[in-house]
Amino acid sequence: MEIHLWWLELDLPAKEWLRENLEAESVPGHVLSAVTAAGGEVVAGTLTRREWAFIETQSEFVD
């Protein structure tokens, strides 16, 4: 599923962690769980380059 579809379902603490830790090589379990619960997929313990780009440029801080 594309990030713009699952991002809206992601809980706020997970969004904040992802914004504060852009392009992290590994993402903590609680954030990975939130991503998969929202409908996203995790590959090798992190997000794709495209998803990181979305978070950096298109995610809004007013959730």
mmCIF file of C-alpha atoms in Angstrom:
data_model
loop_
_atom_site.group_PDB
_atom_site.id
_atom_site.type_symbol
_atom_site.label_atom_id
_atom_site.label_comp_id
_atom_site.label_asym_id
_atom_site.label_seq_id
_atom_site.Cartn_x
_atom_site.Cartn_y
_atom_site.Cartn_z
ATOM 1 C CA MET A 1 0.000 0.000 0.000
ATOM 2 C CA GLU A 2 1.279 3.468 -0.848
ATOM 3 C CA ILE A 3 2.359 5.618 2.110
ATOM 4 C CA HIS A 4 -0.128 8.395 1.380
ATOM 5 C CA LEU A 5 -2.874 5.853 2.108
ATOM 6 C CA TRP A 6 -1.540 4.411 5.364
ATOM 7 C CA TRP A 7 0.055 7.592 6.739
ATOM 8 C CA LEU A 8 -3.366 8.959 7.696
ATOM 9 C CA GLU A 9 -4.027 5.854 9.810
ATOM 10 C CA LEU A 10 -0.665 5.940 11.611
ATOM 11 C CA ASP A 11 -0.728 6.951 15.278
ATOM 12 C CA LEU A 12 0.808 10.282 16.263
ATOM 13 C CA PRO A 13 3.740 8.949 18.357
ATOM 14 C CA ALA A 14 4.888 6.829 15.397
ATOM 15 C CA LYS A 15 4.587 9.800 13.019
ATOM 16 C CA GLU A 16 6.637 11.948 15.370
ATOM 17 C CA TRP A 17 9.359 9.304 15.685
ATOM 18 C CA LEU A 18 9.599 8.920 11.916
ATOM 19 C CA ARG A 19 9.793 12.681 11.361
ATOM 20 C CA GLU A 20 12.482 13.072 14.018
ATOM 21 C CA ASN A 21 14.552 10.133 12.724
ATOM 22 C CA LEU A 22 14.433 10.550 8.954
ATOM 23 C CA GLU A 23 16.039 7.740 6.976
ATOM 24 C CA ALA A 24 16.840 5.675 10.060
ATOM 25 C CA GLU A 25 18.506 2.392 9.169
ATOM 26 C CA SER A 26 16.390 0.630 11.744
ATOM 27 C CA VAL A 27 13.048 1.556 13.214
ATOM 28 C CA PRO A 28 12.022 0.491 16.745
ATOM 29 C CA GLY A 29 9.465 -2.265 17.162
ATOM 30 C CA HIS A 30 6.647 -0.058 18.420
ATOM 31 C CA VAL A 31 6.911 2.137 15.311
ATOM 32 C CA LEU A 32 7.127 -0.864 12.980
ATOM 33 C CA SER A 33 4.013 -2.298 14.623
ATOM 34 C CA ALA A 34 2.176 0.977 14.133
ATOM 35 C CA VAL A 35 3.207 1.106 10.462
ATOM 36 C CA THR A 36 1.993 -2.428 9.761
ATOM 37 C CA ALA A 37 -1.225 -1.857 11.754
ATOM 38 C CA ALA A 38 -1.914 1.204 9.575
ATOM 39 C CA GLY A 39 -1.414 -0.870 6.416
ATOM 40 C CA GLY A 40 2.216 -0.135 5.567
ATOM 41 C CA GLU A 41 4.946 -2.637 4.882
ATOM 42 C CA VAL A 42 8.376 -2.851 6.453
ATOM 43 C CA VAL A 43 11.417 -4.136 4.565
ATOM 44 C CA ALA A 44 14.626 -5.013 6.409
ATOM 45 C CA GLY A 45 13.497 -3.157 9.540
ATOM 46 C CA THR A 46 12.979 0.235 7.935
ATOM 47 C CA LEU A 47 10.948 2.118 5.321
ATOM 48 C CA THR A 48 11.650 2.531 1.631
ATOM 49 C CA ARG A 49 13.501 5.522 0.217
ATOM 50 C CA ARG A 50 10.252 6.688 -1.357
ATOM 51 C CA GLU A 51 8.428 6.536 1.997
ATOM 52 C CA TRP A 52 11.188 8.514 3.724
ATOM 53 C CA ALA A 53 10.948 11.138 0.966
ATOM 54 C CA PHE A 54 7.194 11.400 1.534
ATOM 55 C CA ILE A 55 7.684 11.854 5.283
ATOM 56 C CA GLU A 56 10.304 14.547 4.730
ATOM 57 C CA THR A 57 8.479 16.543 2.059
ATOM 58 C CA GLN A 58 4.761 15.832 2.198
ATOM 59 C CA SER A 59 3.691 14.766 5.656
ATOM 60 C CA GLU A 60 1.981 17.532 7.574
ATOM 61 C CA PHE A 61 2.916 18.329 11.149
ATOM 62 C CA VAL A 62 -0.672 19.214 11.990
ATOM 63 C CA ASP A 63 -2.030 15.748 12.691
#
